[in-house]
Short mmCIF file of C-alpha atoms and ligand atoms in Angstrom, two decimals:
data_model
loop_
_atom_site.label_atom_id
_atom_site.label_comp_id
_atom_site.label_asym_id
_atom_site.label_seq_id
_atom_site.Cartn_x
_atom_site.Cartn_y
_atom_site.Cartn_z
CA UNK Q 1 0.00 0.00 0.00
CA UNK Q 2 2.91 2.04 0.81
CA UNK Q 3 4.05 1.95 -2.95
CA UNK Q 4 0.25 2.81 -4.46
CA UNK Q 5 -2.35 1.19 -5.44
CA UNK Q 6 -2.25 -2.25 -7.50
CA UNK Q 7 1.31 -2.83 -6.60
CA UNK Q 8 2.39 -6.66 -5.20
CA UNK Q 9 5.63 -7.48 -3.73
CA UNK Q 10 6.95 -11.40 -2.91
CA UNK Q 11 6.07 -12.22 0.36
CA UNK Q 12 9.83 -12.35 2.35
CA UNK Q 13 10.77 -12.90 6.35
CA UNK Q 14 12.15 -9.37 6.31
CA UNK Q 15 8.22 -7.73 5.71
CA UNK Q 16 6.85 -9.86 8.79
CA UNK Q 17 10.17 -8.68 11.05
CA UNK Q 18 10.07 -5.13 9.57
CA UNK Q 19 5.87 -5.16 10.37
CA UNK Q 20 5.95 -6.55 14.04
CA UNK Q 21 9.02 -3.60 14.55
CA UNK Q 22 6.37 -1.27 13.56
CA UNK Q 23 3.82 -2.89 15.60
CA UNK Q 24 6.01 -2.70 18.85
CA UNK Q 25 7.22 0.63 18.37
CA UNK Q 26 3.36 2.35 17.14
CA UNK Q 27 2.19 0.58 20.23
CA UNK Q 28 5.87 2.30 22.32
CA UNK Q 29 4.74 5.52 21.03
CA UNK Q 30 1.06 5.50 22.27
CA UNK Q 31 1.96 4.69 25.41
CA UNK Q 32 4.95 7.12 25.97
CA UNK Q 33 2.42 9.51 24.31
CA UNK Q 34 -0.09 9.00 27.02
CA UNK Q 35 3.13 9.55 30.08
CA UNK Q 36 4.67 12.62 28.77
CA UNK Q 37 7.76 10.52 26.97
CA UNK Q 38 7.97 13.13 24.06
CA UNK Q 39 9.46 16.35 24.16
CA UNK Q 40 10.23 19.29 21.48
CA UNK Q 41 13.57 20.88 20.48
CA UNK Q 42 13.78 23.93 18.99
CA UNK Q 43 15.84 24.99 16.31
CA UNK Q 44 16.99 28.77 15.54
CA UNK Q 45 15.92 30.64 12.19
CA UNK Q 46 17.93 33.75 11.98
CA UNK Q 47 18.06 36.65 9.11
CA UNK Q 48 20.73 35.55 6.91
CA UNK Q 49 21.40 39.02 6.30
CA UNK Q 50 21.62 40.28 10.17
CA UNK Q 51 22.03 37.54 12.09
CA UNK Q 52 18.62 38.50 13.60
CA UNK Q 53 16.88 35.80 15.11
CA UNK Q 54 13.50 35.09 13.63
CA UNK Q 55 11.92 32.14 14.76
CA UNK Q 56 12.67 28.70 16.06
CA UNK Q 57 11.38 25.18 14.52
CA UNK Q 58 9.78 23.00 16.65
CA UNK Q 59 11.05 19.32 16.31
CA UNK Q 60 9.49 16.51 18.04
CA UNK Q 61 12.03 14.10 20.33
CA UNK Q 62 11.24 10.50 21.48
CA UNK Q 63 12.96 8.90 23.99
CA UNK Q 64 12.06 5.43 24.41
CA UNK Q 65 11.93 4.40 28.47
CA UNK Q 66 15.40 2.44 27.60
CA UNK Q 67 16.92 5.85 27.09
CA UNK Q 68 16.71 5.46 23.26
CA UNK Q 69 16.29 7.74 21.20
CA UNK Q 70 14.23 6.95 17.73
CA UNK Q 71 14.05 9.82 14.93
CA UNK Q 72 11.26 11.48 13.64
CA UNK Q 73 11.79 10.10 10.63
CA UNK Q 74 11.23 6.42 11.82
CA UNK Q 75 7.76 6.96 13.79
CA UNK Q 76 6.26 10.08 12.11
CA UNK Q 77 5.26 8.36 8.87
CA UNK Q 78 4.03 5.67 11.03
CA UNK Q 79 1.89 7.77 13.61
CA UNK Q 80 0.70 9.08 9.91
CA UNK Q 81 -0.15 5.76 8.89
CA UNK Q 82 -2.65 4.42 12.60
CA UNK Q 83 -4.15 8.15 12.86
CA UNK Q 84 -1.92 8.95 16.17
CA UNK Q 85 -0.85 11.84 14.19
CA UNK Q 86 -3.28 13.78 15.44
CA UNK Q 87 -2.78 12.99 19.02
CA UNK Q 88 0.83 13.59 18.52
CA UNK Q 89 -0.08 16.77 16.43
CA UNK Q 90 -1.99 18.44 18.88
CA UNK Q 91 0.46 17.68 22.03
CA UNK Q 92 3.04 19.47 19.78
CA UNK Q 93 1.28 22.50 18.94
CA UNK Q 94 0.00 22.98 22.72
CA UNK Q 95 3.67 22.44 23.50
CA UNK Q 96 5.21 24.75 21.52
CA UNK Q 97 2.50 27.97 21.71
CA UNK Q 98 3.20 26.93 25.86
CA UNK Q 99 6.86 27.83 25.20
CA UNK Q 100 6.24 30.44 22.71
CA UNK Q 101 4.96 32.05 25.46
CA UNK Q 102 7.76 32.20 27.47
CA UNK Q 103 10.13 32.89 24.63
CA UNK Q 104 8.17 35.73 23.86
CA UNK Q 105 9.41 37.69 27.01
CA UNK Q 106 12.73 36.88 26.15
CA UNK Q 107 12.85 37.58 22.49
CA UNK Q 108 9.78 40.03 21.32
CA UNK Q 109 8.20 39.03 18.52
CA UNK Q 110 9.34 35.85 17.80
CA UNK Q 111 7.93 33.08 15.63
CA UNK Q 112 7.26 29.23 16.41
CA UNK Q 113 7.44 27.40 13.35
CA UNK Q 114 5.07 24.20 13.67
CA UNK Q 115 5.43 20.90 11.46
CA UNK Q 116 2.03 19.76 10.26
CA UNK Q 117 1.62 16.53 8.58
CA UNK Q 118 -1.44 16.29 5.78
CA UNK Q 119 -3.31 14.03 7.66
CA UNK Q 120 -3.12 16.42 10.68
CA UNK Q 121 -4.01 19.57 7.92
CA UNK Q 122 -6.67 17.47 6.66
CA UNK Q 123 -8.68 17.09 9.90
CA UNK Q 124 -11.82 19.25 9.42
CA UNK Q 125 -11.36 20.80 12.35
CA UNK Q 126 -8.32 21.86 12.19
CA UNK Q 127 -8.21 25.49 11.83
CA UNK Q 128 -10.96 25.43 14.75
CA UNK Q 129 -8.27 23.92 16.92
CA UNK Q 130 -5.55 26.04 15.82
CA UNK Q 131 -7.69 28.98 16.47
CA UNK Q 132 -8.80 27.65 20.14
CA UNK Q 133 -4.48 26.47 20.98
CA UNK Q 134 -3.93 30.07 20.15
CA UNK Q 135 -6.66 31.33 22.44
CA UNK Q 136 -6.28 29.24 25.77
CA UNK Q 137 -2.20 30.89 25.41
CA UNK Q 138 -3.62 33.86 25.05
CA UNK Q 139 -1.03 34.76 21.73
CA UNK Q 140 -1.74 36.03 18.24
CA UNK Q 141 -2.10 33.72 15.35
CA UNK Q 142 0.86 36.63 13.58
CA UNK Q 143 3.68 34.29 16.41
CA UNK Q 144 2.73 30.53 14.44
CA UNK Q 145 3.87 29.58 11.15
CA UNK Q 146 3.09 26.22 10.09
CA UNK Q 147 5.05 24.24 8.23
CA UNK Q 148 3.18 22.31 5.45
CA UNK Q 149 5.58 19.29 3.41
CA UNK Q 150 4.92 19.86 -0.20
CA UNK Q 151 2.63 16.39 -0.75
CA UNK Q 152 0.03 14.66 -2.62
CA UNK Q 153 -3.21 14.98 -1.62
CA UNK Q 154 -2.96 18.13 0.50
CA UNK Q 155 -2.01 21.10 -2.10
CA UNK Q 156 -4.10 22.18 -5.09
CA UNK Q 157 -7.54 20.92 -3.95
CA UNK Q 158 -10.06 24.01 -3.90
CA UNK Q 159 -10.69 22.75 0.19
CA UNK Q 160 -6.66 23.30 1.01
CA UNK Q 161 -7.20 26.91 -0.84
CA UNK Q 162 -10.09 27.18 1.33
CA UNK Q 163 -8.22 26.25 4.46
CA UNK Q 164 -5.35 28.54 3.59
CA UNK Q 165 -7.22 30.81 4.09
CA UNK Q 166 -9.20 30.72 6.90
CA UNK Q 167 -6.14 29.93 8.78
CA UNK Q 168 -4.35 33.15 7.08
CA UNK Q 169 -7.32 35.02 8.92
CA UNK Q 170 -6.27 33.97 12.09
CA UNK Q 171 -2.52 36.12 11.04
CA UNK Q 172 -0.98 32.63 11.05
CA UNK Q 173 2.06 32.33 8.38
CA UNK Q 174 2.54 29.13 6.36
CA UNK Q 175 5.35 27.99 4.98
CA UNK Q 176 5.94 24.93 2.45
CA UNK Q 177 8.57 23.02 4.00
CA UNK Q 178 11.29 20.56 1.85
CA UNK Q 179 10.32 22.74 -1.04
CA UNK Q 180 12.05 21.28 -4.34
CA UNK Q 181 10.88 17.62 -3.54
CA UNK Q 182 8.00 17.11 -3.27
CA UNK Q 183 4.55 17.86 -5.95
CA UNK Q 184 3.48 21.48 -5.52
CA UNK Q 185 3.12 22.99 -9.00
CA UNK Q 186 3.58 26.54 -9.86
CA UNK Q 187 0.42 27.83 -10.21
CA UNK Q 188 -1.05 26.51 -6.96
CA UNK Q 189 1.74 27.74 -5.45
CA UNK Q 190 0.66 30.97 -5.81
CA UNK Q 191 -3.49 30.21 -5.54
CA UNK Q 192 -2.42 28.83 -2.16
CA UNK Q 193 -0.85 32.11 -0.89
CA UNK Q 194 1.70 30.63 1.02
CA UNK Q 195 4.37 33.11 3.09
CA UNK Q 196 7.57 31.01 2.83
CA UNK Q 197 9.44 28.47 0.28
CA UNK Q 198 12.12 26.32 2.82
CA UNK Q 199 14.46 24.97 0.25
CA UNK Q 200 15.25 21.09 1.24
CA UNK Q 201 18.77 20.71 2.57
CA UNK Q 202 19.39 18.72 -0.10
CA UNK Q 203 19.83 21.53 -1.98
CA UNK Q 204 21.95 23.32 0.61
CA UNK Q 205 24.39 20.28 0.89
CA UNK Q 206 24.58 20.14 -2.71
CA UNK Q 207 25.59 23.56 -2.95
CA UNK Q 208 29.26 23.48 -2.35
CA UNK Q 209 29.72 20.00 -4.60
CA UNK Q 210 28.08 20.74 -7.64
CA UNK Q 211 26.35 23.43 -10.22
CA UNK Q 212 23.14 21.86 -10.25
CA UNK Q 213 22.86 22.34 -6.87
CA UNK Q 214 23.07 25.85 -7.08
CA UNK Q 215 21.48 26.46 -10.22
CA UNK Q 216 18.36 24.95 -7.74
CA UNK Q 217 18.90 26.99 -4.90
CA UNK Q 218 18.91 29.87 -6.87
CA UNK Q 219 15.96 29.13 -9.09
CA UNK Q 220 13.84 28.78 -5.77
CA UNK Q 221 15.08 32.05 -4.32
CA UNK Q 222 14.42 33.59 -7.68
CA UNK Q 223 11.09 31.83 -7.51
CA UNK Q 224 10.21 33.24 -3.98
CA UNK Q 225 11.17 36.65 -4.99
CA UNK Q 226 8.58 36.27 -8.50
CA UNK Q 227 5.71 35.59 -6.28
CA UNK Q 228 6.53 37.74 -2.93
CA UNK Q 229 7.76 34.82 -0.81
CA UNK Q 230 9.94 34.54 1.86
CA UNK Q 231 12.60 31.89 1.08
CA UNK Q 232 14.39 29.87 4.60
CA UNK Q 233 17.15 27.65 3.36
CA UNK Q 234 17.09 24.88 5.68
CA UNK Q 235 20.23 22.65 6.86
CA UNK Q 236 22.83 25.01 6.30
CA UNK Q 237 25.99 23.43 7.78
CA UNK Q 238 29.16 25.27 6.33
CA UNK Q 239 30.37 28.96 5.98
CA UNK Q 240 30.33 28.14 2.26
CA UNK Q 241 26.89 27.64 1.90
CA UNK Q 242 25.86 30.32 4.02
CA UNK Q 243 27.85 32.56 1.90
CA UNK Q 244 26.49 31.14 -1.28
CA UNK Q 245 23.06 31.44 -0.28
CA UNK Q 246 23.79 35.31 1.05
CA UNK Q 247 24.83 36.20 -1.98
CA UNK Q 248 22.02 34.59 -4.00
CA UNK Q 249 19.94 37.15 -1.96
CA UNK Q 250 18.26 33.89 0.45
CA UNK Q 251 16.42 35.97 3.56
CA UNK Q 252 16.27 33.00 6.12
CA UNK Q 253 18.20 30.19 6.86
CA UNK Q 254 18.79 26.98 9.55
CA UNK Q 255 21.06 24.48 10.18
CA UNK Q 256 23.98 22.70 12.32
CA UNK Q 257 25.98 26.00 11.40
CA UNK Q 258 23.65 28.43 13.19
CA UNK Q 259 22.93 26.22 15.83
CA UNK Q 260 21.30 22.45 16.20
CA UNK Q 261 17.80 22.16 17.62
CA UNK Q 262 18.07 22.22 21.47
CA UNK Q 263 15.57 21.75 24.77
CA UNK Q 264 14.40 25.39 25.93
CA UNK Q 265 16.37 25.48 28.52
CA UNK Q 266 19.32 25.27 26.34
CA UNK Q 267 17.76 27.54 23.53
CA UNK Q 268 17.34 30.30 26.17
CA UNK Q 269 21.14 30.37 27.07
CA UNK Q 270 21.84 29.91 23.17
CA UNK Q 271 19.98 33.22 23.02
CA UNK Q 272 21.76 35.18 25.67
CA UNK Q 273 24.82 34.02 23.85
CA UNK Q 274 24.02 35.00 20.33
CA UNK Q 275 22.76 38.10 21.17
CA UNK Q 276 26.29 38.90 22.42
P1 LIG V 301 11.92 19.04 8.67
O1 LIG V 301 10.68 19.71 9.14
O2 LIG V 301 12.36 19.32 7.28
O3 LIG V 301 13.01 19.41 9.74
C1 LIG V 301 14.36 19.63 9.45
C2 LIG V 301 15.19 18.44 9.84
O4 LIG V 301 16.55 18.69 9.49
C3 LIG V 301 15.21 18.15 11.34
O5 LIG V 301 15.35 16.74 11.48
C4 LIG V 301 16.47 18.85 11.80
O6 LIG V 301 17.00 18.34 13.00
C5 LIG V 301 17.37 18.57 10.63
N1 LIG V 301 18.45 19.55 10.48
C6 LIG V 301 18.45 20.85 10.81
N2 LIG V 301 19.60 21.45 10.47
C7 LIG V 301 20.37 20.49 9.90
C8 LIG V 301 21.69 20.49 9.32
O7 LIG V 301 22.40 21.50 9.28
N3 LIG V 301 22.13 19.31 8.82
C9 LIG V 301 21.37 18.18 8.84
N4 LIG V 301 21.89 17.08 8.33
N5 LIG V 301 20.13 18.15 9.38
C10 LIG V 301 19.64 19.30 9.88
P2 LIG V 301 14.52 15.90 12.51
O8 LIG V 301 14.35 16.67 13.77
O9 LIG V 301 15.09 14.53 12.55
O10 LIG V 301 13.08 15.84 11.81
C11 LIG V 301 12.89 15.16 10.61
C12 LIG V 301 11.53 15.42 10.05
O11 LIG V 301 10.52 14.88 10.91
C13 LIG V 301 11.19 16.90 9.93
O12 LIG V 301 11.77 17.44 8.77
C14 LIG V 301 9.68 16.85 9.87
O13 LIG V 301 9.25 16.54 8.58
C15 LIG V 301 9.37 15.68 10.78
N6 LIG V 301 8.96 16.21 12.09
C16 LIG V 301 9.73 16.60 13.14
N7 LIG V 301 8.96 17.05 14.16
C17 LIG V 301 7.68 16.96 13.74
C18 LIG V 301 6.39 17.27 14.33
O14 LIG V 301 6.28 17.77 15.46
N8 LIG V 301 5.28 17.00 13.58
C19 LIG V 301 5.36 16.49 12.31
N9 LIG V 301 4.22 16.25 11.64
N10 LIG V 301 6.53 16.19 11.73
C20 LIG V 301 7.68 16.43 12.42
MG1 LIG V 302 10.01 21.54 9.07
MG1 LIG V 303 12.37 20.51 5.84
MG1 LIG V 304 11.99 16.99 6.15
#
């Protein structure tokens, strides 16, 4: 099902050890869920130009009750998959607008950048509880951006326009995160009204090995500028590519170079630091 519809693949010992992994660690994650065993990092978003910081991203971090650690990219797709998305989802946003809230006496103004995954976007409810996360912190919607993965299924529809939107009434910012990968096409692009491109780090990494690399960077950036877009180049992790990307005239950027994603506690001495 994974690979589409009407696809069959020979039946091997590796798919029944690979599903009862899943299993086990679908059934970990509900449980750790339900007793507080997730937590967020953040991750800095400065002005490229300035050195300003902008925002932070919001990451999600599971640590298993045997002290390990499992990536995002190992349990997301599969929360995606049983519908614990939205569990997960909505502990993360209450999470983060909690924290925005203290990072807002700290650093006025800044922005908490939210991953959303479609099924989460999907929900028909969603803006509703968006709107009421928002409310019980007491914050404008002008502090969230959400971060939307370019995907099948959730842009171009007339009901994603629609839900655009109603969530740009709220003065929530949306971004379209791992732009370059995924199946957005031009013209919704700009239907959708969208505030931000964030160019894949594949990109960035590419950018100090090879041409193509940068002839992509810098078509997005020159794409961004076209339609009135902020462009955030995302896993920036050497002086080179920072430069590169400065010079291309990219606003935003992240990565291991600027700092890695951190606990609050940490992010709040990071930000006494870089201030300085
Ligand atoms: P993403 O939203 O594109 O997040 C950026 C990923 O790149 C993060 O990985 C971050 O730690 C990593 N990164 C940042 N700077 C650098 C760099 O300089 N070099 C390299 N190599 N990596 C860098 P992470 O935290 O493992 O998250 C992976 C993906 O999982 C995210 O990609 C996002 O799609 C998803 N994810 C994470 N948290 C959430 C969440 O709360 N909800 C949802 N729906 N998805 C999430
Ligand atoms: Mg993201
Ligand atoms: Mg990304
Ligand atoms: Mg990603």
């Amino acid at each position: 099902k994974r690979q589409g519809q009407g696809q069959r693949v020979i039946f091997t010992q590796q798919l029944v050890q690979d599903m009862r992994h899943h299993a086990r660690l679908l059934r970990d994650l509900k449980q750790d869920l339900d007793s507080e065993g997730l937590f967020l990092e953040y991750q800095p978003q400065i002005d490229l130009r300035t050195g300003k910081l902008l925002g932070v991203e919001a990451l999600v971090r599971w640590q298993q009750r045997n002290g390990q650690r499992v990536p995002p990219d190992q349990f997301i797709g599969l929360a995606e998959q049983s519908g614990l998305i939205i569990r997960l989802g909505d502990w993360v946003l209450r999470q983060a607008l909690k924290d925005l809230q203290s990072l807002l006496q700290r650093v006025p103004g800044i922005r908490m950048a939210v991953n959303v995954s479609a099924v989460q976007f999907n929900q028909q409810d969603f803006e509703q509880k968006v709107e009421h996360c928002l409310l019980q912190q007491g914050l404008q919607g002008s502090y969230l951006d959400l971060e939307i993965t370019e995907s099948v299924g959730i842009l171009g529809s007339d009901a994603v326009e629609t839900k655009f939107h109603k969530l740009k009434d709220l003065g929530i910012t949306l971004s379209i995160d791992d732009f370059g990968t995924g199946f957005s096409s031009l013209s919704y692009l700009e239907r959708l009204s969208a505030d931000r491109l964030k160019i894949d780090r594949s990109f960035v990494a590419k950018l100090d090995a090879s041409a193509s690399g940068q002839r992509i960077a810098q078509m997005i950036i020159g794409l961004g500028q076209r339609l009135n877009l902020q462009v955030l180049a995302e896993g920036i992790e050497t002086e080179s590519q920072l430069e590169q990307l400065k010079v291309m005239g990219c606003h935003e950027g992240q990565g291991y170079l600027i700092a890695r994603p951190m606990c609050l506690n940490e992010l709040e001495g990071w930000i006494d630091a870089w201030r300085q």
